[in-house]
Amino acid sequence: MKQLTLIAFTLFGLINHPDGSLAEDSKFPVDAKRVLFLGDSITHAGQFISEIEKELLLQSNGNIPELINLGLSSETCTGLSEPDHPFPRPNVHERIDRALAKIKPDVVIACYGMNDGIYYPFSEERFHKYQHGIREIIRKVNASGAKLILMTPPAFDPLPLKEKGKLLPAGAEKYAWHSIYEDYDSVLKKYAAWLVTLDNEVEMVIDLHTPVSDYVARQRKENPNFTMSPDGVHVNNEGHAVLASAILSAWGIPESGISDQQLDELIGKRQAILHAAWVTHVGHLRPGVKEGLSLEKANAAANELQQQIDDRLIRLRPLLDRTQGQIHHLFYPASKKEGELSLVADFYLWIPPETTHVRGIIVHQHGCGDGASKGGATAANDLHWRELAKKWDCALLGTSIEGRQGTNCRDWCDARNGSAERFVQALGDFAKSTGHAEIAEVPWCLWGHSGGGFWASIMQALYPERIVAIWLQSGQAHSRWTSGEIPSLEVPGAAYGIPVVACPGFKEKGDKRFRVAWDGCLAMFKAYRQRNAPFIFAPDPLTGHECGDSRYLAIPFFDTCLSLRLPDADSKSQELKAIDMSKGLFATIDGKSIASSPSENQREETVWLPSPEFAEVWKEFIEKGSVSDKMPPPAPTNVRLVKSEAGTTRIAWNAIADFESGIAGFKVMQGGRVVAKKPESPKKRFGRPLFQSMSYHDTPEQPLPKMQLELDSEKLSDEPITVVTVNSSGLESKPVRVKESGVK
């Protein structure tokens, strides 16, 4: 299908799907295998191509076409050169046949015109040569079997050169790239206007001139001296972002709005290596271009960079999930200063959209290793934990601290090695970036797995006045500092007033590798209970080092502790309420006996329990490794027909997690029968199957699922379509009808 695309847009004005992903019908040119970019120095610079690649990578989970940049500075499609140019301008027709033969692209994107007017006033003769050059590109690309996208030249900006006195009026003896005709943009407008009339001869025409001109005009309403082209011709990074935005919009691809300097640098470096290699491999006549690596060496270097890019993408894709509001993100590079965190760290913060004043932070801290680090990137996306945060007007915070091979986990899990200060710094930075200044001061609930438990137990001693409660999932540092394995730690008296749960897996007991988790958690429990600390031992009878179904006890634990300790909503003080030990219950470690007071000489053998309700849940968990639920989950909302095409029906819905049991999945019903399920085949890897498939680390696995389904319209009847939420206990919500039903 031939397309003409005239773009009028606001940079970074997003047209996002609710899940932030690529539109389902955005096929061309994203479905291509190889896309070849041809053009002059603007294409040679390549930032807009890197920006396009970044968006495609973020939104497609990695399956994107290979973008090959063959831009060449000074190039034209006419072969024209101004008299004072230091060498004859290269002509794309000298190399296009070789490029098509060697690269074999599915799609070619060509952008010429800026140099083709050779910076002179408009001339019919030059214009005809431009038209001929473009038509030759069309002929050659069509003959190769590839599809062609033409892009108009961007706008020329006379303002910066006018201020420097480097423009020449009409009638001058000669012009050049350094002495440009003052109204040269009128020439480019004519070239662009003609190009957009070719929409029936090529696959697509993208107008870059209009969005660049419009963007500059808007900015000059606020800043009359604004420019994106310091020399009038070559756009800067901001200008390349405008170009990329226009191209993505033409392709029907929403911008993610994600900005990440490290990812930008990695993609830019990879593109630059491959660009130089391909330009050299194809060959050209322009002097002064540094020779690139061989394709073999360039691809090897590019593959190494791609691994780093992939690692970065894993930590950024969760930010695309905006179904329940924005996830705020901070990135901190590794520090080389003594005492500061020597590892790269990402922080993710979700604030319930309806929360006007944050009362606390629920922290989900991953464990050691690269897998745990990557798993931590989705902690703030977890629908179940979000319900706890919403109930108490808390923010949900996850981290991803560098865990690649060769790094030492102790460099962060010992909070004294800079991770505590980085954590506090992140809260202060989030307080500024989110507009919630209170984030820097509110108390925390700390959940930590393995090395994350190690970290949390040290934080308990460093910041006892800030911590509501702690969950130690198969990890603690107490046995390490008491044995002298790590530097000793002075535990202030206030730390013994913090409610703590130690939850090792029963299979860790006596295990060669993980017995230290069981032994350490039990020893810390006994030592702290001797000090009359509100400490709970809650071993999971079904698991080893994985987190299993511990969330079904952890969430009620934090819920109870928040009710007991959080300052009143209208309080001006952040001082936490003390635990009244006289109001708790006390049980034997095996749960067979529960009493209102412990034996004074056997404190270390009794588990503190904050309430009768929690005592029942705890007892069931240590016996069965799960917690039962008798209440059905909330029903889905906004069940709607998103798209209907020949043969397909797409429905979508919103849903909140059941507070007790989360979401296992959804059923689409019609006439009393199940016509589809999401997920189709629930995974039971590390606990109960959930809609957001759970990882080893108690975080959702990527890619994050969408609350939508494609149905086979041929299998549907005229009866109403309904959607049902199913929680992890197998209980179903009331069915909710789709807003448009009977679609076939």
XYZ file of C-alpha atoms in Angstrom:
744
model
C 0.000 0.000 0.000
C 1.430 3.386 -0.990
C 1.407 5.997 1.725
C 1.955 9.727 1.993
C 2.840 10.847 5.481
C 2.699 14.510 6.459
C 3.601 14.790 10.121
C 2.493 17.452 12.537
C 3.434 16.437 16.083
C 4.720 17.470 19.467
C 8.079 15.942 20.366
C 7.712 13.416 23.156
C 3.927 13.744 22.929
C 3.249 10.046 23.210
C 0.583 8.041 21.435
C 0.969 5.001 23.668
C -0.971 1.816 23.874
C -1.938 1.160 27.519
C 0.936 -1.322 27.811
C 3.393 0.924 25.974
C 4.089 -1.681 23.292
C 4.148 -1.565 19.520
C 0.796 -1.385 17.822
C -0.321 -4.824 16.658
C -0.870 -3.498 13.129
C 2.511 -1.709 12.905
C 3.981 -4.118 10.355
C 5.762 -2.153 7.630
C 8.681 -1.653 7.772
C 9.088 -3.358 11.157
C 8.454 -6.753 9.566
C 11.501 -6.373 7.287
C 14.743 -8.270 7.877
C 17.118 -5.566 6.645
C 16.520 -1.830 6.343
C 19.129 0.229 4.502
C 19.462 3.965 5.177
C 20.981 6.115 2.423
C 21.633 9.824 2.796
C 24.062 12.652 3.339
C 25.880 13.877 6.465
C 22.692 13.979 8.546
C 22.194 10.271 7.906
C 25.947 9.717 8.293
C 25.742 11.165 11.825
C 23.082 8.547 12.492
C 21.642 9.613 15.844
C 18.083 9.444 14.519
C 18.713 5.857 13.363
C 20.016 4.925 16.814
C 16.937 6.505 18.369
C 14.667 4.490 16.073
C 16.566 1.309 16.912
C 16.220 2.041 20.630
C 12.448 2.385 20.354
C 12.114 -0.780 18.290
C 14.261 -2.750 20.722
C 12.390 -1.485 23.774
C 8.966 -2.216 22.389
C 9.476 -5.459 20.488
C 11.341 -7.710 22.944
C 14.271 -7.845 20.540
C 12.820 -9.104 17.235
C 13.501 -6.144 14.969
C 14.949 -5.596 11.491
C 18.651 -4.984 11.057
C 19.106 -1.237 10.541
C 22.115 -0.575 8.302
C 23.298 3.013 8.033
C 25.126 3.787 4.782
C 24.889 7.569 5.068
C 27.845 9.456 3.581
C 28.802 13.045 4.338
C 28.631 15.503 1.390
C 26.667 13.026 -0.738
C 23.994 13.989 -3.275
C 21.743 12.148 -5.671
C 22.569 14.642 -8.465
C 26.351 14.677 -8.635
C 26.296 18.473 -8.339
C 28.943 20.376 -6.378
C 29.306 24.079 -5.598
C 32.469 25.654 -7.073
C 34.209 26.143 -3.720
C 33.600 22.650 -2.406
C 37.028 21.117 -1.601
C 36.307 17.969 -3.644
C 33.585 16.766 -6.014
C 30.586 15.778 -3.925
C 30.034 12.015 -4.003
C 26.987 10.811 -5.925
C 24.920 8.000 -4.399
C 24.515 6.502 -7.861
C 28.209 5.676 -7.864
C 27.618 3.138 -5.065
C 23.916 2.324 -4.819
C 24.112 -0.706 -7.099
C 26.925 -2.191 -5.020
C 25.033 -1.396 -1.821
C 21.873 -3.147 -3.015
C 23.838 -6.163 -4.221
C 25.967 -6.568 -1.088
C 23.389 -5.702 1.577
C 20.262 -7.142 -0.088
C 17.836 -4.993 1.949
C 14.093 -5.563 2.163
C 13.537 -1.835 2.631
C 15.582 1.182 1.534
C 15.148 4.594 3.184
C 16.651 7.494 1.223
C 16.980 11.103 2.344
C 18.521 13.549 -0.142
C 18.107 17.201 -1.019
C 20.029 19.242 1.517
C 23.217 19.145 -0.570
C 21.522 18.784 -3.962
C 20.553 22.446 -4.195
C 24.264 23.187 -3.522
C 23.154 26.097 -1.283
C 22.183 28.318 -4.247
C 18.870 30.023 -5.032
C 16.292 27.837 -6.765
C 17.167 26.748 -10.301
C 14.967 24.729 -12.640
C 18.062 23.041 -14.052
C 19.253 21.882 -10.630
C 15.712 20.892 -9.716
C 15.401 18.701 -12.798
C 18.678 16.993 -11.914
C 17.334 16.390 -8.407
C 14.148 14.890 -9.831
C 16.169 12.672 -12.136
C 18.423 11.544 -9.279
C 15.432 10.619 -7.100
C 13.728 8.758 -9.953
C 16.909 6.802 -10.554
C 16.903 5.762 -6.883
C 13.301 4.614 -7.323
C 14.157 2.646 -10.452
C 17.199 0.926 -8.959
C 15.549 0.040 -5.638
C 12.447 -1.310 -7.392
C 14.653 -3.394 -9.682
C 16.353 -4.934 -6.638
C 13.024 -6.093 -5.214
C 13.242 -3.894 -2.132
C 10.598 -1.427 -0.992
C 11.489 2.260 -0.915
C 10.749 4.971 1.621
C 11.660 8.497 0.575
C 12.239 11.197 3.167
C 12.287 14.888 2.411
C 15.299 16.960 3.418
C 14.928 18.596 6.839
C 14.597 22.370 7.059
C 17.489 24.811 6.699
C 17.717 27.263 9.591
C 19.184 30.646 8.540
C 19.074 32.210 12.014
C 22.467 31.066 13.429
C 24.274 32.003 10.190
C 22.478 35.334 9.929
C 23.779 36.259 13.369
C 27.302 35.362 12.209
C 26.989 37.261 8.920
C 27.526 34.112 6.834
C 24.427 34.340 4.604
C 24.430 35.761 1.095
C 21.540 37.536 -0.660
C 20.125 36.652 -4.068
C 22.361 37.725 -6.951
C 25.675 36.854 -5.303
C 28.397 35.626 -7.629
C 28.590 32.203 -5.989
C 27.444 30.247 -2.941
C 28.768 27.312 -0.944
C 28.127 25.227 2.177
C 29.965 27.930 4.160
C 28.313 30.886 2.355
C 24.682 29.877 1.940
C 21.875 31.666 0.100
C 19.812 33.407 2.778
C 16.500 31.884 1.655
C 17.859 28.431 0.925
C 15.042 26.873 2.900
C 12.615 27.966 0.162
C 14.589 25.711 -2.199
C 14.274 22.781 0.202
C 10.530 23.435 0.562
C 10.092 23.034 -3.209
C 12.150 19.859 -3.225
C 10.127 18.507 -0.305
C 6.790 19.497 -1.865
C 7.666 17.590 -5.012
C 8.858 14.523 -3.098
C 5.552 14.119 -1.292
C 3.776 13.864 -4.655
C 5.590 10.553 -5.269
C 3.518 8.609 -2.770
C 2.039 6.442 -5.532
C 5.481 5.531 -6.866
C 7.102 4.378 -3.611
C 6.014 2.553 -0.505
C 5.980 5.649 1.696
C 7.024 9.300 1.723
C 7.899 10.897 5.054
C 7.969 14.665 5.302
C 10.827 15.664 7.629
C 10.851 19.305 6.587
C 7.509 20.199 8.152
C 8.065 18.717 11.634
C 11.511 20.298 11.915
C 10.179 23.718 10.837
C 7.158 23.452 13.105
C 9.202 22.360 16.098
C 11.637 25.262 15.714
C 8.732 27.705 15.305
C 7.130 26.483 18.532
C 10.360 26.767 20.474
C 10.967 30.303 19.225
C 7.736 31.452 20.784
C 9.516 31.002 24.111
C 13.100 31.559 22.965
C 13.522 33.701 19.820
C 17.145 32.564 19.452
C 16.380 28.852 19.577
C 18.029 26.621 16.969
C 18.714 22.916 16.488
C 21.183 23.538 13.638
C 24.199 25.587 14.789
C 25.483 25.748 11.208
C 21.997 25.981 9.679
C 22.296 22.539 8.060
C 23.261 19.814 10.549
C 20.754 19.212 13.332
C 22.002 18.498 16.845
C 20.835 15.687 19.130
C 17.536 17.424 19.753
C 17.029 17.716 16.012
C 17.790 14.046 15.500
C 15.162 13.266 18.132
C 12.651 15.283 16.098
C 13.590 13.331 12.957
C 13.249 9.994 14.762
C 9.896 11.022 16.204
C 8.568 11.923 12.761
C 9.717 8.624 11.260
C 8.315 6.532 14.115
C 5.021 8.366 13.871
C 4.894 7.653 10.138
C 5.396 3.977 10.904
C 2.618 3.985 13.503
C 4.997 3.330 16.372
C 4.382 5.162 19.664
C 7.348 6.675 21.454
C 8.139 5.084 24.785
C 9.258 8.286 26.484
C 12.112 6.304 28.058
C 15.385 8.184 28.294
C 18.498 6.245 29.279
C 21.956 7.622 28.620
C 23.715 4.276 28.980
C 21.429 2.596 26.425
C 21.787 5.541 24.050
C 25.574 5.336 24.252
C 25.666 1.579 23.701
C 23.357 1.666 20.673
C 25.149 4.702 19.260
C 28.542 3.015 19.617
C 27.279 -0.173 18.001
C 25.704 1.737 15.115
C 28.901 3.749 14.577
C 31.079 0.614 14.337
C 28.749 -1.078 11.855
C 28.213 2.137 9.861
C 31.934 2.585 9.288
C 32.347 -1.078 8.378
C 29.503 -1.099 5.853
C 30.555 2.207 4.244
C 34.037 0.791 3.782
C 32.752 -2.592 2.589
C 30.470 -1.059 -0.065
C 33.072 1.506 -1.116
C 32.814 5.217 -1.975
C 34.725 8.128 -3.514
C 34.577 10.662 -0.670
C 38.046 11.599 0.660
C 38.716 11.960 4.380
C 36.445 9.165 5.638
C 38.197 6.922 8.144
C 38.287 3.305 7.067
C 36.077 1.020 9.112
C 36.733 -2.456 10.488
C 36.157 -5.510 8.377
C 32.583 -6.756 8.594
C 33.762 -9.805 10.533
C 35.514 -7.731 13.194
C 32.736 -5.135 13.251
C 30.072 -7.791 13.789
C 32.105 -9.347 16.601
C 32.399 -5.976 18.331
C 28.727 -5.268 17.689
C 27.709 -8.604 19.229
C 29.619 -7.812 22.412
C 27.851 -4.471 22.628
C 24.528 -6.152 21.891
C 24.899 -8.262 25.030
C 25.246 -5.075 27.071
C 22.309 -3.558 25.210
C 20.173 -6.617 25.975
C 21.055 -6.381 29.673
C 20.033 -2.748 29.668
C 16.774 -3.465 27.828
C 15.769 -6.008 30.479
C 16.058 -3.242 33.046
C 14.126 -0.700 30.972
C 11.240 -2.601 29.371
C 9.277 -2.779 32.655
C 8.927 1.022 32.420
C 6.641 0.546 29.400
C 3.948 -0.877 31.667
C 1.667 2.088 32.374
C -1.582 0.210 32.948
C -1.723 1.424 36.566
C 0.284 4.599 36.285
C 3.882 5.530 35.661
C 6.903 3.743 37.090
C 9.517 6.317 38.022
C 13.094 5.314 37.290
C 16.559 6.384 38.374
C 19.895 5.143 37.093
C 23.193 5.559 38.911
C 26.541 4.613 37.354
C 29.160 2.810 39.378
C 31.204 5.135 41.569
C 34.974 4.997 41.849
C 35.019 6.976 45.083
C 35.943 5.106 48.231
C 32.926 4.328 50.396
C 30.414 4.812 47.552
C 28.587 2.051 45.695
C 30.965 0.601 43.111
C 28.202 -1.045 41.084
C 25.633 0.202 38.592
C 22.171 0.565 40.151
C 18.646 1.110 38.857
C 15.750 2.085 41.117
C 12.065 1.754 40.220
C 9.249 3.477 42.108
C 5.505 3.048 41.603
C 3.133 5.420 43.369
C -0.584 4.560 43.313
C -2.224 7.128 41.009
C -4.870 7.937 43.597
C -2.299 8.588 46.351
C -1.878 12.289 47.066
C 0.484 11.898 50.036
C 2.857 8.942 50.322
C 2.901 7.442 53.813
C 5.640 4.842 53.385
C 7.853 2.866 50.998
C 7.556 -0.899 50.483
C 11.008 -2.042 49.336
C 11.577 -5.261 47.384
C 15.317 -5.986 47.391
C 16.593 -8.774 45.156
C 19.414 -11.167 45.969
C 22.867 -11.846 44.559
C 23.753 -12.656 40.975
C 22.842 -11.476 37.511
C 19.527 -13.334 37.398
C 18.388 -11.804 40.671
C 19.490 -8.365 39.516
C 17.467 -8.686 36.317
C 14.522 -10.096 38.249
C 14.481 -7.041 40.480
C 13.627 -4.805 37.510
C 9.959 -5.883 37.608
C 9.352 -5.668 41.365
C 7.457 -2.374 41.039
C 5.253 -3.921 38.301
C 3.879 -6.606 40.603
C 0.075 -6.306 40.684
C -0.273 -8.178 43.989
C 2.290 -6.132 45.921
C 0.766 -2.994 44.436
C -2.490 -3.732 46.261
C -0.657 -3.635 49.593
C 0.933 -0.329 48.578
C -2.432 1.110 47.522
C -4.124 0.106 50.768
C -1.661 2.137 52.840
C -0.874 4.945 50.382
C 2.639 3.611 50.090
C 5.010 3.592 47.142
C 6.411 0.277 45.874
C 10.157 0.296 45.202
C 12.289 -2.253 43.379
C 15.982 -2.221 42.548
C 18.362 -3.784 40.051
C 21.919 -3.612 41.346
C 24.624 -4.885 39.025
C 25.197 -8.592 39.488
C 27.081 -9.655 36.377
C 29.869 -12.215 36.546
C 33.001 -10.785 38.093
C 31.249 -8.486 40.544
C 31.127 -9.185 44.277
C 27.702 -9.290 45.892
C 29.153 -8.135 49.207
C 29.991 -4.849 47.512
C 26.294 -4.008 47.812
C 24.552 -6.510 50.103
C 26.681 -5.227 52.964
C 24.817 -1.935 53.121
C 27.860 -0.232 54.617
C 29.657 -0.492 51.252
C 27.671 2.340 49.710
C 24.311 0.743 48.923
C 22.618 2.252 51.993
C 23.713 5.742 50.986
C 22.687 5.111 47.367
C 19.267 3.919 48.535
C 18.756 7.053 50.631
C 20.026 9.190 47.756
C 17.511 7.564 45.408
C 14.663 8.334 47.788
C 15.767 11.955 47.910
C 15.982 12.116 44.121
C 12.572 10.468 43.755
C 11.191 13.026 46.207
C 12.267 15.751 43.788
C 11.401 14.074 40.490
C 7.930 12.855 41.495
C 6.799 15.990 43.315
C 6.297 13.937 46.502
C 8.772 15.594 48.840
C 7.615 13.336 51.669
C 9.292 10.310 50.046
C 12.611 11.441 51.514
C 11.220 11.215 55.060
C 8.579 8.450 55.228
C 9.299 5.038 56.818
C 10.079 1.794 55.010
C 9.015 -1.845 54.908
C 12.015 -3.924 53.796
C 11.629 -7.234 51.951
C 14.864 -8.968 51.000
C 15.680 -12.296 49.388
C 19.017 -14.000 49.998
C 21.572 -11.183 49.585
C 18.634 -8.788 49.870
C 17.901 -10.245 53.311
C 21.576 -9.792 54.163
C 21.192 -6.128 53.157
C 17.935 -5.628 55.062
C 19.330 -7.040 58.313
C 22.201 -4.547 58.182
C 19.815 -1.701 57.320
C 17.921 -2.671 60.473
C 20.941 -1.656 62.538
C 21.755 1.443 60.473
C 18.266 2.995 60.218
C 16.077 1.486 62.974
C 13.967 4.642 63.283
C 12.932 4.432 59.609
C 11.870 0.773 59.370
C 8.299 -0.418 59.932
C 9.034 -4.119 59.486
C 11.432 -6.536 57.739
C 10.955 -9.786 55.806
C 14.100 -11.910 55.486
C 13.598 -14.477 52.717
C 16.399 -17.035 53.074
C 18.970 -14.414 53.950
C 20.497 -12.424 56.809
C 23.869 -11.024 57.824
C 23.649 -11.634 61.574
C 25.570 -14.922 61.465
C 28.224 -13.275 59.287
C 29.011 -10.377 61.595
C 28.810 -12.438 64.792
C 31.270 -14.978 63.314
C 33.673 -12.263 62.175
C 33.227 -13.095 58.486
C 32.298 -9.454 57.894
C 33.098 -6.424 60.058
C 31.212 -6.362 63.336
C 28.028 -4.371 63.581
C 26.721 -2.550 66.617
C 22.972 -3.140 66.825
C 21.211 -0.273 68.625
C 18.419 -1.034 71.044
C 15.816 0.483 68.710
C 16.584 -2.201 66.106
C 15.213 -4.849 68.467
C 11.830 -3.120 68.362
C 11.351 -3.747 64.620
C 9.058 -6.669 63.679
C 10.979 -9.221 61.587
C 10.096 -12.453 59.804
C 12.797 -14.948 58.851
C 11.490 -17.288 56.132
C 13.999 -19.921 55.004
C 12.962 -22.857 52.855
C 12.775 -26.183 54.690
C 14.799 -27.827 51.907
C 17.702 -25.523 52.796
C 18.065 -27.295 56.127
C 21.194 -29.417 55.869
C 21.694 -28.523 52.198
C 25.357 -28.322 51.208
C 24.987 -24.966 49.484
C 22.052 -23.276 51.221
C 22.163 -24.609 54.784
C 23.719 -21.294 55.835
C 20.407 -19.599 55.012
C 18.456 -21.939 57.289
C 21.017 -21.974 60.085
C 21.574 -18.206 59.928
C 17.880 -17.324 59.964
C 17.229 -19.645 62.899
C 20.229 -18.312 64.846
C 19.209 -14.694 64.255
C 15.646 -15.496 65.335
C 16.867 -17.009 68.600
C 19.355 -14.219 69.315
C 16.796 -11.469 68.739
C 14.037 -13.237 70.660
C 16.400 -13.442 73.627
C 16.313 -9.634 73.497
C 12.475 -9.840 73.459
C 12.383 -8.628 69.862
C 9.130 -9.050 67.876
C 10.642 -11.762 65.681
C 8.884 -14.515 63.722
C 10.367 -17.723 62.356
C 8.282 -18.890 59.392
C 9.991 -21.694 57.457
C 8.365 -22.650 54.153
C 7.882 -26.451 54.153
C 7.757 -26.651 50.333
C 10.755 -24.655 49.146
C 14.487 -24.442 49.029
C 16.169 -21.122 48.275
C 13.433 -19.949 45.908
C 10.707 -17.628 47.220
C 7.796 -19.968 46.502
C 4.444 -18.791 47.851
C 5.927 -16.729 50.682
C 4.112 -13.600 49.449
C 0.837 -14.984 50.812
C 2.302 -14.611 54.295
C 4.590 -11.621 53.640
C 1.783 -9.359 52.465
C -0.427 -10.041 55.541
C 2.656 -9.517 57.726
C 3.416 -6.079 56.313
C -0.291 -5.235 56.293
C -0.512 -5.997 60.016
C 2.699 -4.142 60.870
C 1.661 -1.068 58.887
C -1.604 -0.987 60.844
C 0.322 -1.195 64.126
C 3.238 1.138 63.390
C 2.515 3.637 60.643
C 1.952 7.209 61.881
C -1.623 8.424 61.526
C -2.447 9.829 58.092
C -2.869 13.351 59.493
C 0.251 13.193 61.690
C 3.023 15.710 61.051
C 5.539 13.367 62.677
C 7.108 10.341 60.967
C 7.849 8.669 64.289
C 6.784 5.039 64.151
C 4.489 3.585 66.784
C 6.149 1.091 69.110
C 5.100 -2.553 69.188
C 3.240 -3.426 72.400
C 4.576 -6.914 73.118
C 1.892 -7.494 75.747
C -0.782 -7.500 73.022
C 0.866 -10.140 70.863
C 0.687 -13.920 70.900
C 3.526 -16.386 71.287
C 3.869 -19.799 69.697
C 6.247 -22.677 69.679
C 8.368 -22.852 66.537
C 6.323 -25.780 65.228
C 3.063 -23.876 65.775
C 1.508 -26.574 67.946
C 1.074 -24.277 70.934
C 0.025 -20.626 70.907
C -0.269 -18.582 74.096
C -0.749 -14.954 75.143
C 2.669 -14.770 76.839
C 5.998 -16.574 76.458
C 7.917 -18.485 79.020
C 10.522 -16.017 80.258
C 13.305 -18.624 80.197
C 12.393 -19.890 76.705
C 12.013 -16.720 74.673
C 14.389 -17.969 71.993
C 12.079 -20.937 71.378
C 8.876 -18.917 70.989
C 7.635 -17.069 67.944
C 6.064 -13.643 68.408
C 2.816 -13.146 66.502
C 1.235 -9.680 66.192
C -2.458 -10.682 66.173
C -4.792 -13.687 66.336
C -5.636 -13.240 62.642
C -2.005 -13.328 61.622
C -1.357 -16.258 63.945
C -3.855 -18.360 61.969
C -2.249 -17.448 58.652
C 1.271 -18.127 59.990
C 0.273 -21.530 61.395
C -1.286 -22.584 58.082
C 1.742 -21.404 56.127
C 4.382 -23.258 58.160
C 2.277 -26.425 57.938
C 1.265 -26.328 54.253
C 3.467 -23.729 52.555
C 0.349 -21.900 51.416
C -2.510 -19.810 52.748
C -6.147 -20.557 51.969
C -8.656 -18.000 50.728
C -12.451 -18.109 50.658
C -13.227 -14.698 49.151
C -13.595 -14.320 45.367
C -11.386 -11.732 43.652
C -12.575 -8.320 42.430
C -14.244 -8.427 39.033
C -12.482 -6.962 36.000
C -13.464 -3.493 34.840
C -13.660 -1.646 31.539
C -14.086 -4.845 29.543
C -14.061 -3.581 25.993
C -13.724 -4.407 22.355
C -10.396 -2.903 21.297
C -10.328 -3.962 17.686
C -12.424 -5.957 15.285
C -11.125 -7.050 11.903
C -12.004 -9.814 9.485
C -11.500 -13.052 11.396
C -10.303 -11.543 14.670
C -11.787 -9.931 17.742
C -9.565 -8.330 20.347
C -10.933 -7.650 23.781
C -9.182 -5.940 26.657
C -9.940 -5.222 30.280
C -8.544 -3.743 33.477
C -8.216 -5.577 36.768
C -6.792 -5.180 40.247
C -5.239 -8.061 42.135
C -7.059 -9.890 44.878
C -5.425 -8.711 48.114
C -5.202 -12.211 49.561
C -4.429 -14.327 46.507
C -3.444 -12.106 43.586
C -4.459 -12.933 40.008
C -3.920 -16.364 38.487
C -5.532 -15.455 35.192
C -8.673 -14.604 33.288
C -11.394 -16.518 31.473
C -13.339 -15.233 28.510
C -16.803 -16.753 28.552
C -19.693 -16.978 26.129
C -22.909 -18.900 26.665
C -21.555 -20.592 29.775
C -18.461 -21.936 28.006
C -14.839 -20.844 28.164
C -13.763 -19.537 24.764
C -10.295 -18.373 25.828
C -7.994 -18.100 28.838
C -5.137 -15.773 29.750
C -2.675 -17.335 30.299
C -3.609 -20.300 28.146
C -1.297 -22.638 30.067
C -0.451 -21.271 33.541
C 3.138 -21.868 34.693
C 3.744 -23.433 38.092
C 7.488 -23.035 38.511
C 8.068 -21.348 41.859
C 4.658 -21.433 43.512
C 1.061 -20.989 42.513
C 0.521 -20.082 38.856
C -0.051 -16.356 38.435
C -1.079 -14.069 35.585
C 2.284 -12.350 35.988
C 4.357 -15.513 35.905
C 6.541 -15.564 39.014
C 10.308 -15.826 38.929
C 12.632 -17.469 41.449
C 12.930 -14.016 43.024
C 9.222 -13.307 43.730
C 8.992 -10.874 40.818
C 7.042 -11.005 37.541
C 8.875 -12.577 34.638
C 9.353 -10.703 31.370
C 7.711 -10.070 29.003
C 4.948 -8.709 31.202
C 1.534 -9.980 30.060
C -1.200 -7.708 28.721
C -4.808 -7.757 29.788
C -6.108 -8.472 26.306
C -6.816 -11.419 24.048
C -7.270 -12.179 20.373
C -10.295 -14.389 19.756
C -11.276 -16.410 16.724
C -14.437 -14.659 15.562
C -15.530 -17.756 13.668
C -15.864 -19.617 16.961
C -17.992 -16.925 18.618
C -21.763 -16.902 18.803
C -24.104 -13.944 19.117
C -24.283 -14.369 22.899
C -22.716 -11.763 25.198
C -19.000 -12.093 25.903
C -17.895 -11.852 29.538
C -14.551 -11.829 31.332
C -13.884 -13.422 34.729
C -10.889 -12.908 37.058
C -9.478 -16.039 38.710
C -7.279 -15.732 41.801
C -4.434 -18.090 42.758
C -6.769 -20.055 45.042
C -8.952 -20.878 42.042
C -11.814 -18.584 43.082
C -13.603 -16.673 40.343
C -15.019 -13.167 40.251
C -18.400 -12.191 38.942
C -18.441 -12.134 35.127
C -18.378 -8.721 33.469
C -19.843 -8.206 30.010
C -17.842 -6.699 27.214
C -19.137 -3.296 26.154
C -19.619 -4.523 22.601
C -20.687 -8.137 22.181
C -21.978 -10.379 19.459
C -19.049 -9.463 17.198
C -18.327 -12.000 14.485
